[in-house]
Each structure stands twice: as structure tokens, then as C-alpha cells.
């Protein structure tokens, strides 16, 4: 059975063109810097975010953690949002790998504002840890996008306080598409940025960490320390090049599909859903019925070929390259038929 898979954009399959490019990729030993396809991907990635250098890494988590490891020293404190991926979904790696502390900022929308940075940065008191890094996320995993002026104000505030600034841009190109700006505009508010080539961009594996040359040189050594030096990685980078050159240009289609899905879900009258919060490819909603049979509902959708994620409290449907309007209509009709 071909499933309609709304669990995440991480489920996207590489396109036919990606598979062909992978099969034909020119490769070499990347630990020696000899892989021409990896070199091409890294140069392209650096250019797209207007940074001096970029490095191909195995995953978004690895890119974020390498950024933390490279920016900080043991015992340093990081300022970040309480629900940000680096805190909640990276297995405590910032403590395990970099031995850093974290001070989280809480806001309803998970935004961070300049006053949060000023308020939470530690003083020079002999007793306190040293705050050295601000880590932001955009797009946020709650589906919202932080506007460019807030990111810029945060960056300027952090720099005045001598902090480095990292951006977890797993969905950087979704954020840029939503804001109608360039990925490089968002990256200009950071010292380092991570973005994923998999997820909505459909590459099978891989993310990019970008920053200035000295930072990336140091991060490259840290990547080796973690066992992340890959050899003929051009096979994967070949798909990454197509992800950046072509798949970044089609994300609006996913965003429009998400808005359409939100609209017709709302029209069923069965759910609570805020259309203004559909800013990228994610639709969050709750069922109105207080005793809604969630477990039976999820099993019913699965039996009928629809895979979903979400807790009883809130469902999240994610649109992507392998979801079209017919899939969306079919899913909503199934929801309407559920009893
Ligand atoms: C916001 C955010 N950051 C980082 C990551 C980590 O990416 P990966 O799964 O490639 O480690 C994800 C993954 O979903 C994410 O949503």
C-alpha cells in the first residue's frame, strides 16, 4: 500500500533526479578533502547563506552539537528557548559532548526577544557560569517563523554582550520562503547556522553547518573527533546539491498545501485550529470532542493508509514533496467519515 505519510517532512524520499545524481557522483576521500562533489556542495551551501565556509554533516543534530562544541568551553552556559530542539530532542548532548549548561527562555510562541537575552545573560560575578552562546531556532518546530527584525535585534543584543549566536535552521529555507526573504538574510543574524538537506528538501541524509572559516576549520576537527569524518560522501552530497538548487524553490507549494489542509480541516467543524499559525508546512489542531477516541482514530487512519503523529492533546500534520492535494482531500474525507 502507498501510504499518505503526514508524520513529518523527514519521511520524504529522494527524487528520481537525486538518485541519478547519486549514482553518477564523482567521489573521493572527503577526510583528505578529495571529494569534488562534497566540495561543490559545501561551496554552494556557504554561498547560499553568505558565510565564508560550510561543512557537510550527517544530521541536523550533529550540526547543532558541533556548533555548540566549537563555540563553547566546558561549564559555559547557553541561552536558548525552552522547547528548542537542542534542549528537548538532542538527548542531552550539549551536556554530554560539550559539558555545557543551558538557561532556557520561555514564551508562549517560543520566540526569543532582546530583553530575554539581556535579562538572562550571567553577570561577571565570580559565582556564576559564563554565558557564551545564544542559540535560536527558525523555523520553530511549533510551525511558527520568527520575523527577521526580531532575529536581527537578538543578534545585535547578543553581540553587544559578547555572545556567539547559533541558529538551528533545520527548516531555514521554509522560514525564508515564509518570510519572503533569502536564507542569507536569516543567516546574517548569526555566527553559525545549521540547515537540513533532508526533511522538506528531500535529500536522503545530511545537513550543513556554516560559519566563518576559522569556525568551520575547528568544527571540522570536532566532526572527526565524533567519528563524523566521511569518506566517499559525494554520493550523498550529490543529492544535497539538488536539494539546495531545486528543492528550496518548491517549498511554497508545501506551505500552500498546509494552508489548504488547515482550511478544509477547519470546515469539517470537528477541530480547533488557528489558520494564522500555519506559516510553514505544519498544521497543528485539536479535536473539539472531549472524549474523542484518539487511539481508535489513529488506528483507523493507519488501516486506511494514512500515517500520522501527534498526541491526544494536539495533532501535527506535515505536508511535503510526497503529499499532493488529492492526498489532503482523501485524508480529510477519512476524518469526516470516522465514527
Ligand atoms: C528544529 C530541528 N532542529 C534539528 C533537528 C535535527 O535534525 P536530525 O533529525 O537530522 O538530527 C530537527 C529534526 O527534526 C528539527 O526539527
Short mmCIF file of C-alpha atoms and ligand atoms in Angstrom, two decimals:
data_model
loop_
_atom_site.label_atom_id
_atom_site.label_comp_id
_atom_site.label_asym_id
_atom_site.label_seq_id
_atom_site.Cartn_x
_atom_site.Cartn_y
_atom_site.Cartn_z
CA UNK A 1 0.00 0.00 0.00
CA UNK A 2 1.23 3.52 -0.77
CA UNK A 3 0.79 5.46 2.45
CA UNK A 4 -0.09 9.12 2.80
CA UNK A 5 2.58 9.96 5.32
CA UNK A 6 1.85 13.16 7.25
CA UNK A 7 4.11 12.37 10.22
CA UNK A 8 6.95 14.68 9.22
CA UNK A 9 8.89 16.07 6.28
CA UNK A 10 11.72 13.77 7.39
CA UNK A 11 9.87 10.95 5.59
CA UNK A 12 10.41 12.48 2.14
CA UNK A 13 12.05 10.20 -0.40
CA UNK A 14 14.90 11.30 -2.64
CA UNK A 15 13.68 12.34 -6.08
CA UNK A 16 14.49 10.42 -9.28
CA UNK A 17 16.95 13.16 -10.25
CA UNK A 18 18.67 12.82 -6.87
CA UNK A 19 19.01 9.06 -7.28
CA UNK A 20 20.55 9.54 -10.74
CA UNK A 21 22.94 12.21 -9.47
CA UNK A 22 23.92 9.91 -6.59
CA UNK A 23 24.60 7.00 -8.92
CA UNK A 24 26.79 9.15 -11.15
CA UNK A 25 28.52 11.28 -8.50
CA UNK A 26 32.23 11.87 -8.81
CA UNK A 27 33.72 10.97 -5.43
CA UNK A 28 36.96 10.90 -3.44
CA UNK A 29 38.09 10.64 0.18
CA UNK A 30 36.49 13.62 1.90
CA UNK A 31 38.65 13.31 5.03
CA UNK A 32 41.53 14.26 2.70
CA UNK A 33 39.33 16.99 1.18
CA UNK A 34 39.39 14.99 -2.05
CA UNK A 35 35.68 14.55 -2.76
CA UNK A 36 34.78 17.01 -5.54
CA UNK A 37 31.03 16.60 -5.01
CA UNK A 38 31.25 17.31 -1.28
CA UNK A 39 33.48 20.30 -2.04
CA UNK A 40 30.93 21.57 -4.56
CA UNK A 41 28.06 21.14 -2.07
CA UNK A 42 29.96 22.91 0.70
CA UNK A 43 30.87 25.85 -1.59
CA UNK A 44 27.27 26.14 -2.81
CA UNK A 45 25.89 25.93 0.74
CA UNK A 46 28.30 28.60 2.02
CA UNK A 47 27.31 30.88 -0.86
CA UNK A 48 23.58 30.44 -0.26
CA UNK A 49 23.88 31.59 3.34
CA UNK A 50 26.65 34.10 2.58
CA UNK A 51 29.13 32.58 5.02
CA UNK A 52 32.86 32.02 4.42
CA UNK A 53 32.69 28.25 4.79
CA UNK A 54 30.35 25.31 5.21
CA UNK A 55 30.68 21.67 6.19
CA UNK A 56 28.55 18.64 5.30
CA UNK A 57 27.48 16.67 8.38
CA UNK A 58 25.47 13.51 8.93
CA UNK A 59 22.43 15.09 10.59
CA UNK A 60 20.89 18.23 11.99
CA UNK A 61 21.65 17.07 15.50
CA UNK A 62 25.30 16.62 14.62
CA UNK A 63 25.43 20.10 13.05
CA UNK A 64 23.87 21.75 16.11
CA UNK A 65 26.07 19.85 18.53
CA UNK A 66 29.22 20.61 16.57
CA UNK A 67 28.27 24.28 16.65
CA UNK A 68 27.87 24.12 20.43
CA UNK A 69 31.11 22.18 20.87
CA UNK A 70 33.00 24.64 18.69
CA UNK A 71 31.59 27.85 20.18
CA UNK A 72 31.78 26.92 23.87
CA UNK A 73 34.09 25.69 26.61
CA UNK A 74 33.34 23.27 29.44
CA UNK A 75 30.97 24.88 32.00
CA UNK A 76 29.75 27.66 29.71
CA UNK A 77 26.06 28.49 29.69
CA UNK A 78 23.90 28.63 26.58
CA UNK A 79 20.75 30.76 26.27
CA UNK A 80 18.00 29.14 24.24
CA UNK A 81 14.24 28.61 24.03
CA UNK A 82 12.77 26.06 26.44
CA UNK A 83 11.26 23.95 23.64
CA UNK A 84 14.15 24.27 21.21
CA UNK A 85 15.40 21.09 19.58
CA UNK A 86 18.87 21.38 21.15
CA UNK A 87 17.30 21.14 24.61
CA UNK A 88 14.40 18.76 24.13
CA UNK A 89 15.31 16.45 21.26
CA UNK A 90 19.07 16.00 21.23
CA UNK A 91 19.38 13.52 24.09
CA UNK A 92 21.16 15.97 26.39
CA UNK A 93 24.11 16.06 24.01
CA UNK A 94 25.06 19.61 24.95
CA UNK A 95 25.81 18.33 28.45
CA UNK A 96 27.35 15.02 27.38
CA UNK A 97 29.51 16.19 24.50
CA UNK A 98 30.30 19.81 25.37
CA UNK A 99 29.73 19.80 29.14
CA UNK A 100 27.75 23.00 28.87
CA UNK A 101 24.88 24.34 30.94
CA UNK A 102 21.69 25.70 29.49
CA UNK A 103 19.43 28.55 30.61
CA UNK A 104 16.08 28.40 28.89
CA UNK A 105 13.79 31.23 27.87
CA UNK A 106 10.01 30.69 27.93
CA UNK A 107 7.48 32.47 25.79
CA UNK A 108 4.08 31.33 24.60
CA UNK A 109 5.19 31.25 20.96
CA UNK A 110 8.72 30.10 21.75
CA UNK A 111 10.10 33.38 20.38
CA UNK A 112 13.17 34.97 21.98
CA UNK A 113 13.40 38.78 22.32
CA UNK A 114 16.33 41.12 23.10
CA UNK A 115 15.13 41.75 26.67
CA UNK A 116 15.25 37.98 27.32
CA UNK A 117 18.90 37.95 26.37
CA UNK A 118 19.73 40.99 28.48
CA UNK A 119 17.81 39.58 31.45
CA UNK A 120 19.27 36.07 31.31
CA UNK A 121 22.89 36.61 30.44
CA UNK A 122 25.02 35.97 33.53
CA UNK A 123 26.96 38.75 35.21
CA UNK A 124 30.68 38.67 35.76
CA UNK A 125 30.12 37.55 39.36
CA UNK A 126 32.74 35.01 40.49
CA UNK A 127 30.00 32.52 41.41
CA UNK A 128 28.16 32.41 38.11
CA UNK A 129 28.76 30.38 34.97
CA UNK A 130 29.79 32.27 31.87
CA UNK A 131 27.14 32.79 29.19
CA UNK A 132 28.86 32.46 25.82
CA UNK A 133 26.24 31.37 23.31
CA UNK A 134 22.73 32.29 22.20
CA UNK A 135 21.09 29.51 20.19
CA UNK A 136 17.89 30.31 18.30
CA UNK A 137 15.65 28.16 16.09
CA UNK A 138 13.91 29.24 12.87
CA UNK A 139 11.51 27.98 11.65
CA UNK A 140 10.41 26.83 15.10
CA UNK A 141 9.18 23.29 15.48
CA UNK A 142 5.81 24.70 16.59
CA UNK A 143 5.43 25.78 12.94
CA UNK A 144 5.97 29.50 13.58
CA UNK A 145 8.58 31.70 11.95
CA UNK A 146 10.45 34.41 13.84
CA UNK A 147 10.47 37.63 11.77
CA UNK A 148 13.79 38.95 10.52
CA UNK A 149 13.70 42.16 12.58
CA UNK A 150 13.44 40.16 15.83
CA UNK A 151 16.27 37.85 14.80
CA UNK A 152 18.42 40.85 13.92
CA UNK A 153 17.65 42.66 17.17
CA UNK A 154 18.56 39.48 19.08
CA UNK A 155 21.81 39.15 17.17
CA UNK A 156 22.85 42.74 17.83
CA UNK A 157 21.95 42.42 21.52
CA UNK A 158 23.90 39.18 21.85
CA UNK A 159 26.96 40.59 20.13
CA UNK A 160 26.94 43.63 22.46
CA UNK A 161 27.06 41.14 25.33
CA UNK A 162 29.95 39.23 23.70
CA UNK A 163 27.89 36.13 22.95
CA UNK A 164 28.22 33.99 19.86
CA UNK A 165 24.98 33.27 18.05
CA UNK A 166 23.95 29.96 16.51
CA UNK A 167 20.80 29.29 14.53
CA UNK A 168 19.18 25.87 14.33
CA UNK A 169 17.76 26.33 10.85
CA UNK A 170 16.71 22.72 10.27
CA UNK A 171 13.95 24.34 8.18
CA UNK A 172 15.86 27.52 7.27
CA UNK A 173 14.52 27.57 3.71
CA UNK A 174 10.94 27.10 4.93
CA UNK A 175 11.47 30.12 7.19
CA UNK A 176 12.94 32.19 4.34
CA UNK A 177 10.10 31.15 1.99
CA UNK A 178 7.52 32.08 4.61
CA UNK A 179 9.11 35.48 5.28
CA UNK A 180 9.79 36.20 1.60
CA UNK A 181 13.49 36.76 2.28
CA UNK A 182 16.71 34.96 1.42
CA UNK A 183 18.25 32.27 3.61
CA UNK A 184 21.31 34.54 3.70
CA UNK A 185 19.21 37.32 5.29
CA UNK A 186 18.39 34.97 8.16
CA UNK A 187 21.98 33.71 8.34
CA UNK A 188 23.24 37.30 8.56
CA UNK A 189 21.74 37.34 12.09
CA UNK A 190 24.05 34.51 13.20
CA UNK A 191 27.67 33.50 13.63
CA UNK A 192 26.84 29.93 12.68
CA UNK A 193 23.85 28.29 11.07
CA UNK A 194 22.79 24.68 10.64
CA UNK A 195 20.28 23.64 8.00
CA UNK A 196 19.00 20.25 6.90
CA UNK A 197 19.17 18.91 3.35
CA UNK A 198 16.87 16.07 4.26
CA UNK A 199 13.42 17.00 5.67
CA UNK A 200 11.49 19.15 3.19
CA UNK A 201 14.40 19.33 0.75
CA UNK A 202 14.23 15.55 0.17
CA UNK A 203 17.91 14.59 0.30
CA UNK A 204 18.18 11.17 1.95
CA UNK A 205 20.83 12.16 4.51
CA UNK A 206 22.74 15.20 5.62
CA UNK A 207 22.84 18.72 6.96
CA UNK A 208 25.14 21.73 6.64
CA UNK A 209 26.94 23.75 9.28
CA UNK A 210 28.12 27.14 8.03
CA UNK A 211 30.09 29.99 9.56
CA UNK A 212 33.39 31.81 9.19
CA UNK A 213 36.43 29.87 8.01
CA UNK A 214 38.18 29.65 11.38
CA UNK A 215 34.97 28.34 12.97
CA UNK A 216 34.41 25.69 10.28
CA UNK A 217 38.08 24.59 10.41
CA UNK A 218 37.68 24.00 14.14
CA UNK A 219 34.28 22.32 13.68
CA UNK A 220 35.78 20.02 11.05
CA UNK A 221 38.28 18.77 13.57
CA UNK A 222 35.47 18.29 16.10
CA UNK A 223 33.49 16.38 13.47
CA UNK A 224 36.44 14.00 13.12
CA UNK A 225 36.58 13.66 16.91
CA UNK A 226 32.97 12.48 16.87
CA UNK A 227 33.66 9.95 14.13
CA UNK A 228 31.82 12.08 11.60
CA UNK A 229 34.59 12.23 9.00
CA UNK A 230 33.02 10.53 5.99
CA UNK A 231 34.94 9.13 3.04
CA UNK A 232 33.20 8.97 -0.39
CA UNK A 233 30.39 11.16 0.90
CA UNK A 234 29.90 12.69 -2.54
CA UNK A 235 27.28 10.00 -3.14
CA UNK A 236 25.16 11.81 -0.52
CA UNK A 237 26.34 15.32 -1.36
CA UNK A 238 25.12 14.86 -4.94
CA UNK A 239 21.55 14.71 -3.64
CA UNK A 240 22.27 17.66 -1.35
CA UNK A 241 23.23 19.83 -4.32
CA UNK A 242 19.86 19.16 -5.95
CA UNK A 243 18.17 19.81 -2.60
CA UNK A 244 19.71 23.29 -2.49
CA UNK A 245 19.48 24.19 -6.16
CA UNK A 246 15.98 22.90 -6.86
CA UNK A 247 14.02 21.74 -3.85
CA UNK A 248 14.40 25.05 -1.97
CA UNK A 249 12.40 26.66 -4.79
CA UNK A 250 9.29 24.50 -4.32
CA UNK A 251 8.67 24.86 -0.58
CA UNK A 252 5.87 27.39 -1.13
CA UNK A 253 3.85 24.54 -2.62
CA UNK A 254 4.14 22.63 0.70
CA UNK A 255 3.17 25.77 2.63
CA UNK A 256 0.16 26.37 0.37
CA UNK A 257 -0.86 22.73 0.76
CA UNK A 258 -0.61 23.06 4.54
CA UNK A 259 -2.88 26.13 4.44
CA UNK A 260 -5.34 24.24 2.22
CA UNK A 261 -5.28 21.26 4.58
CA UNK A 262 -5.89 23.60 7.54
CA UNK A 263 -8.78 25.30 5.76
CA UNK A 264 -10.65 22.12 4.82
CA UNK A 265 -9.98 20.53 8.22
CA UNK A 266 -11.49 23.58 9.88
CA UNK A 267 -14.51 23.41 7.57
CA UNK A 268 -15.34 19.92 8.91
CA UNK A 269 -16.32 21.63 12.17
CA UNK A 270 -14.58 18.82 14.08
CA UNK A 271 -11.39 20.57 15.09
CA UNK A 272 -9.93 23.66 16.71
CA UNK A 273 -7.25 25.11 14.50
CA UNK A 274 -5.68 28.57 14.15
CA UNK A 275 -5.09 29.23 10.45
CA UNK A 276 -2.80 32.19 11.21
CA UNK A 277 -0.35 29.73 12.79
CA UNK A 278 0.16 27.84 9.53
CA UNK A 279 3.32 29.60 8.45
CA UNK A 280 5.34 26.72 7.01
CA UNK A 281 4.41 23.11 6.16
CA UNK A 282 2.91 22.21 9.55
CA UNK A 283 -0.72 22.10 10.63
CA UNK A 284 -1.50 21.79 14.35
CA UNK A 285 -5.03 21.09 15.59
CA UNK A 286 -7.13 19.52 18.36
CA UNK A 287 -10.40 17.63 18.19
CA UNK A 288 -13.30 19.51 19.81
CA UNK A 289 -14.96 16.36 21.16
CA UNK A 290 -13.76 15.97 24.76
CA UNK A 291 -13.99 12.16 24.81
CA UNK A 292 -12.55 11.74 21.30
CA UNK A 293 -11.28 8.15 20.84
CA UNK A 294 -7.72 9.08 19.87
CA UNK A 295 -6.22 5.62 19.82
CA UNK A 296 -9.00 4.20 17.66
CA UNK A 297 -8.74 7.24 15.36
CA UNK A 298 -5.00 6.75 14.76
CA UNK A 299 -5.51 3.02 14.12
CA UNK A 300 -8.37 3.81 11.70
CA UNK A 301 -6.25 6.23 9.68
CA UNK A 302 -3.37 3.77 9.55
CA UNK A 303 -5.67 0.97 8.36
CA UNK A 304 -6.83 3.33 5.63
CA UNK A 305 -3.30 4.21 4.51
CA UNK A 306 -2.63 7.44 6.41
CA UNK A 307 0.30 7.71 8.83
CA UNK A 308 0.16 10.49 11.40
CA UNK A 309 1.96 11.70 14.51
CA UNK A 310 0.62 13.61 17.45
CA UNK A 311 -0.58 13.23 20.98
CA UNK A 312 -4.15 13.19 22.22
CA UNK A 313 -3.71 16.88 23.12
CA UNK A 314 -2.56 18.06 19.74
CA UNK A 315 -2.10 16.62 16.28
CA UNK A 316 0.54 17.79 13.82
CA UNK A 317 0.18 17.06 10.10
CA UNK A 318 3.17 17.92 7.90
CA UNK A 319 3.00 18.49 4.14
CA UNK A 320 5.95 17.79 1.84
CA UNK A 321 7.05 16.79 -1.65
CA UNK A 322 5.33 13.39 -1.45
CA UNK A 323 1.93 14.85 -0.46
CA UNK A 324 -0.40 16.37 -3.04
CA UNK A 325 -3.87 17.94 -2.92
CA UNK A 326 -5.57 14.58 -3.62
CA UNK A 327 -3.83 13.09 -0.57
CA UNK A 328 -5.05 16.02 1.51
CA UNK A 329 -8.65 15.71 0.34
CA UNK A 330 -8.58 11.93 0.86
CA UNK A 331 -7.28 12.36 4.42
CA UNK A 332 -9.89 14.95 5.38
CA UNK A 333 -12.69 12.81 3.89
CA UNK A 334 -11.47 9.88 6.00
CA UNK A 335 -11.54 12.09 9.10
CA UNK A 336 -15.09 13.16 8.29
CA UNK A 337 -16.17 9.52 7.89
CA UNK A 338 -14.60 8.41 11.20
CA UNK A 339 -17.17 7.44 13.83
C1 LIG B 1 14.25 22.18 14.64
C2 LIG B 1 15.08 20.96 14.42
N1 LIG B 1 16.40 21.00 14.67
C3 LIG B 1 17.19 19.93 14.49
C4 LIG B 1 16.69 18.74 14.04
C5 LIG B 1 17.61 17.54 13.95
O1 LIG B 1 17.74 17.00 12.69
P1 LIG B 1 18.17 15.45 12.53
O2 LIG B 1 16.95 14.66 12.69
O3 LIG B 1 18.73 15.43 11.12
O4 LIG B 1 19.21 15.16 13.55
C6 LIG B 1 15.30 18.63 13.77
C7 LIG B 1 14.73 17.34 13.31
O5 LIG B 1 13.56 17.17 13.11
C8 LIG B 1 14.49 19.76 13.97
O6 LIG B 1 13.16 19.71 13.76
#
